[in-house]
Amino acid sequence: MTNAQAAVPEIKLDGVEMKYRTEASEVLALHQVSLEIAKGEFVSLLGPSGCGKTTLLRLMADLLQPTGGDIQVAGKSPKEARLAQKYGIVFQSPVLYDWRKVKHNITLPLELMGVNKADRERKALELLELVGLEGFADKYPWQLSGGMQQRVAIARALSMQPEILLMDEPFSALDEFTRERLNEELLSIWAEVLNTVVFVTHSIPESIFLSDRVFVLSPHPGRLSAVVDIPLPRPRTPDMRNSPLFFELVARIRGSFEGG
Ligand code: ADP
Ligand code: MG
């Protein structure tokens, strides 16, 4: 950690505020959010619905501009980072094109960037292997389960080799068993590609299992109420979910909500 802390943070927010203005009203979605995320870190943004998680992620991705404060990505603006293809984004629903084969969904960003067909096909097969979907290249999205579709979306997000992977509740529509398995798979993918991950969730156990640190957000207005270090060793294994340390962390995070 000492090296990571000494270096320029991969993502840095300083007093960020986000006010949504509509004709009828004004919503203060985020108030004075300051945080730093180191390169290669896996962090979660955790909080109840409406506390501003998606807003925070969209601000980092340059899909929204803050109404106050400052955001830097490796010392530059989010816009520069976006233009430099630094981001891969995975949304809650996989947003796949049903008329395109799985491999052609994955290579869509490469196609838009003008990468040639042979290279695209090679990359698609490599990514399908990475997400455990070998043999599904020529299927269509509607032929896959929800969990498999989300893995296709992850493969697509990784196709441009993003330095930062932003994930907005990617597994929350899935059943608990599938979600736990995908949590484990996501960690093994991360161990291979080793980029920075910002993962939005409202599940306390999911945030603990995945993360190096958990940023706890409280609503009305959304603000950072706690930052919790997760000292579980890596690689994380399913049995850790039953360890005393895991339960202690669940209790600590729950306490930070009540206190926040
Ligand atoms: P979360 O992802 O944690 O559920 P959001 O970031 O989606 O929270 O929303 C935070 C707050 O901002 C909520 O009160 C929500 O209603 C409000 N909000 C989000 N998007 C908009 C928008 N485009 N216009 C007005 N209010 C919004
Ligand atoms: Mg949201």
XYZ file of C-alpha atoms and ligand atoms in Angstrom:
288
model
C 0.000 0.000 0.000
C 2.852 2.410 0.704
C 3.791 2.618 -2.963
C 0.183 2.990 -4.060
C -0.369 5.794 -1.587
C 2.752 7.611 -2.675
C 1.716 7.523 -6.341
C -0.920 9.734 -7.963
C -4.314 8.188 -7.151
C -6.064 6.516 -10.070
C -9.297 8.269 -9.099
C -9.510 11.283 -6.807
C -12.648 13.123 -5.758
C -12.407 16.346 -3.850
C -15.524 17.860 -2.281
C -17.739 16.580 -5.077
C -21.307 17.784 -5.125
C -24.091 16.817 -7.508
C -27.355 18.683 -7.682
C -29.957 17.557 -10.182
C -32.104 20.433 -11.338
C -35.458 19.881 -12.920
C -38.031 22.546 -13.675
C -40.032 21.659 -10.614
C -37.348 20.866 -8.080
C -33.746 20.413 -7.099
C -32.259 17.211 -5.703
C -28.962 17.252 -3.854
C -27.804 13.756 -4.807
C -24.232 13.971 -3.475
C -22.765 16.273 -0.882
C -19.052 16.850 -0.249
C -17.724 13.486 -1.397
C -13.950 13.197 -1.158
C -12.130 9.935 -1.777
C -9.071 8.412 -3.367
C -8.749 5.090 -5.159
C -5.311 3.635 -5.892
C -4.343 2.044 -9.194
C -5.148 -1.669 -9.173
C -7.464 -1.395 -6.192
C -10.843 -3.136 -6.053
C -13.307 -0.924 -4.219
C -17.050 -1.000 -3.692
C -19.526 1.843 -3.368
C -22.110 0.477 -0.943
C -25.389 1.981 0.145
C -29.177 1.784 0.010
C -31.137 2.633 -3.096
C -31.184 6.361 -3.834
C -27.989 7.237 -1.946
C -26.183 8.349 -5.090
C -24.092 5.309 -6.108
C -24.999 5.456 -9.791
C -24.528 9.215 -9.777
C -21.042 8.798 -8.313
C -20.103 6.161 -10.876
C -21.418 8.291 -13.751
C -19.400 11.255 -12.498
C -16.229 9.140 -12.481
C -17.015 7.953 -16.026
C -17.596 11.482 -17.368
C -21.209 10.617 -18.161
C -22.224 13.446 -15.807
C -20.488 16.651 -14.727
C -20.409 17.560 -11.029
C -22.066 20.787 -9.890
C -19.246 21.272 -7.392
C -15.837 19.983 -6.401
C -13.176 18.305 -8.488
C -12.578 14.873 -10.015
C -9.238 13.633 -11.329
C -8.389 10.375 -13.035
C -4.658 9.633 -12.900
C -4.105 13.366 -12.543
C -6.278 14.259 -15.531
C -9.913 15.132 -16.102
C -12.542 12.379 -16.447
C -13.145 13.641 -19.977
C -9.515 13.093 -20.962
C -9.660 9.641 -19.372
C -12.812 8.798 -21.310
C -11.325 9.977 -24.589
C -8.214 7.886 -23.854
C -10.474 4.790 -23.552
C -9.574 4.312 -19.917
C -13.026 3.074 -18.903
C -14.934 -0.149 -19.261
C -18.489 0.042 -17.951
C -20.888 -2.727 -16.953
C -24.478 -1.784 -16.170
C -27.121 -3.519 -14.083
C -28.792 -5.017 -17.143
C -26.417 -6.371 -19.774
C -27.662 -4.211 -22.728
C -26.781 -6.738 -25.428
C -27.993 -6.676 -29.021
C -30.211 -9.699 -29.507
C -29.629 -9.877 -33.258
C -25.850 -9.999 -32.895
C -24.032 -13.200 -32.014
C -22.290 -13.260 -28.624
C -18.875 -12.745 -30.235
C -20.174 -9.793 -32.227
C -21.621 -8.192 -29.118
C -18.223 -8.497 -27.458
C -16.333 -6.986 -30.378
C -18.695 -4.068 -30.977
C -16.347 -1.503 -29.349
C -13.416 -2.898 -31.373
C -15.487 -2.651 -34.535
C -16.297 0.980 -33.759
C -12.576 1.608 -33.297
C -11.856 0.129 -36.720
C -9.976 -2.975 -35.546
C -9.787 -5.542 -38.370
C -11.966 -8.632 -38.445
C -9.274 -11.247 -37.805
C -8.014 -9.390 -34.737
C -11.564 -8.894 -33.497
C -12.369 -12.597 -33.789
C -9.169 -13.538 -31.986
C -9.898 -11.067 -29.204
C -13.498 -12.336 -28.861
C -12.331 -15.912 -28.347
C -9.718 -14.803 -25.815
C -12.317 -12.800 -23.866
C -14.886 -15.602 -23.998
C -12.322 -17.903 -22.444
C -11.525 -15.306 -19.795
C -15.179 -15.100 -18.720
C -15.735 -18.876 -18.955
C -17.936 -18.865 -22.055
C -15.824 -20.900 -24.475
C -18.100 -22.458 -27.061
C -20.770 -19.736 -26.891
C -19.256 -17.406 -29.508
C -21.889 -18.153 -32.145
C -24.918 -18.169 -29.852
C -27.294 -15.239 -29.570
C -27.808 -13.396 -26.254
C -31.387 -14.654 -25.902
C -30.045 -18.217 -25.866
C -28.063 -17.508 -22.671
C -29.061 -17.286 -18.999
C -28.997 -13.931 -17.197
C -25.681 -14.730 -15.544
C -24.106 -15.697 -18.867
C -25.409 -12.522 -20.493
C -23.791 -10.453 -17.782
C -20.508 -12.299 -18.419
C -20.796 -11.305 -22.083
C -21.259 -7.691 -20.971
C -18.130 -7.986 -18.807
C -16.170 -9.425 -21.740
C -17.321 -6.515 -23.908
C -16.314 -4.006 -21.228
C -12.858 -5.606 -21.129
C -12.436 -5.660 -24.919
C -10.651 -2.304 -25.065
C -8.371 -3.288 -22.164
C -9.673 -0.528 -19.909
C -7.545 0.595 -17.003
C -10.653 1.239 -14.942
C -13.651 -1.069 -14.810
C -16.813 0.597 -13.501
C -19.623 -1.791 -12.560
C -23.106 -0.652 -11.504
C -24.854 -3.448 -9.570
C -23.966 -5.927 -12.318
C -25.249 -8.985 -10.459
C -28.183 -7.612 -8.498
C -30.795 -9.042 -10.875
C -29.371 -12.560 -10.478
C -30.213 -15.235 -7.913
C -27.948 -15.548 -4.874
C -26.172 -18.721 -6.070
C -25.364 -17.305 -9.478
C -24.281 -14.044 -7.916
C -21.837 -15.743 -5.541
C -20.331 -17.769 -8.366
C -19.961 -14.675 -10.527
C -18.318 -12.840 -7.626
C -15.667 -15.566 -7.532
C -15.261 -15.472 -11.321
C -14.988 -11.707 -11.353
C -12.110 -11.917 -8.881
C -10.230 -14.412 -11.005
C -10.742 -12.198 -14.077
C -9.505 -9.224 -12.074
C -6.444 -11.199 -10.932
C -5.580 -11.735 -14.608
C -6.199 -8.251 -15.933
C -5.327 -6.364 -12.744
C -7.081 -3.105 -13.479
C -8.805 -0.791 -11.047
C -12.389 -1.810 -10.279
C -15.148 0.385 -8.832
C -18.100 -1.857 -8.030
C -21.507 -0.517 -7.015
C -23.692 -2.716 -4.849
C -26.318 -2.598 -2.117
C -25.203 -6.000 -0.779
C -22.940 -5.873 2.273
C -21.572 -9.453 1.840
C -20.904 -8.882 -1.862
C -18.939 -5.694 -1.137
C -16.855 -7.444 1.524
C -16.122 -10.552 -0.508
C -14.884 -8.573 -3.498
C -13.184 -5.474 -2.201
C -9.954 -4.130 -0.786
C -11.972 -1.258 0.625
C -15.654 -0.460 0.940
C -16.933 3.112 0.651
C -20.176 3.321 2.605
C -22.661 5.939 1.384
C -25.616 7.346 3.310
C -28.665 8.939 1.699
C -30.371 12.349 1.785
C -28.106 13.794 0.674
C -25.711 11.108 -0.516
C -22.427 11.364 1.335
C -19.517 9.168 2.300
C -20.212 7.918 5.822
C -17.379 5.387 6.262
C -14.439 3.751 4.532
C -13.864 0.170 5.651
C -10.674 -1.791 4.959
C -11.244 -5.455 4.108
C -8.210 -7.368 5.402
C -9.338 -10.783 4.070
C -6.372 -12.375 2.266
C -6.329 -12.971 -1.496
C -7.187 -15.064 -3.346
C -10.617 -14.948 -1.756
C -12.299 -18.308 -1.368
C -16.005 -19.155 -0.804
C -15.340 -20.480 2.730
C -14.221 -16.982 3.785
C -17.884 -15.996 3.705
C -18.300 -18.102 6.858
C -15.268 -16.825 8.723
C -15.482 -14.852 11.999
C -13.652 -11.932 10.322
C -16.286 -11.814 7.576
C -19.109 -11.623 10.143
C -17.221 -8.985 12.069
C -16.905 -6.894 8.898
C -20.627 -7.295 8.153
C -21.409 -6.041 11.663
C -18.979 -3.153 11.353
C -20.427 -1.987 8.053
C -24.004 -2.363 9.302
C -22.997 -0.267 12.321
C -21.604 2.436 10.080
C -25.037 2.721 8.400
C -26.818 3.069 11.702
C -24.237 5.560 12.870
C -24.351 7.444 9.561
P -28.481 4.919 -6.343
O -27.750 4.478 -7.569
O -27.679 4.818 -5.089
O -29.798 4.223 -6.193
P -28.834 7.445 -7.788
O -27.470 7.959 -8.021
O -29.507 6.774 -8.918
O -28.809 6.488 -6.488
O -29.759 8.637 -7.298
C -29.421 9.474 -6.215
C -30.504 10.535 -6.023
O -30.542 11.402 -7.142
C -31.915 9.967 -5.882
O -32.628 10.762 -4.970
C -32.462 10.092 -7.280
O -33.860 10.203 -7.265
C -31.808 11.373 -7.767
N -31.606 11.371 -9.234
C -30.855 10.482 -9.943
N -30.833 10.791 -11.250
C -31.588 11.918 -11.375
C -31.964 12.768 -12.487
N -31.523 12.494 -13.736
N -32.752 13.831 -12.232
C -33.184 14.106 -10.989
N -32.871 13.375 -9.894
C -32.085 12.292 -10.084
Mg -28.140 2.971 -8.953
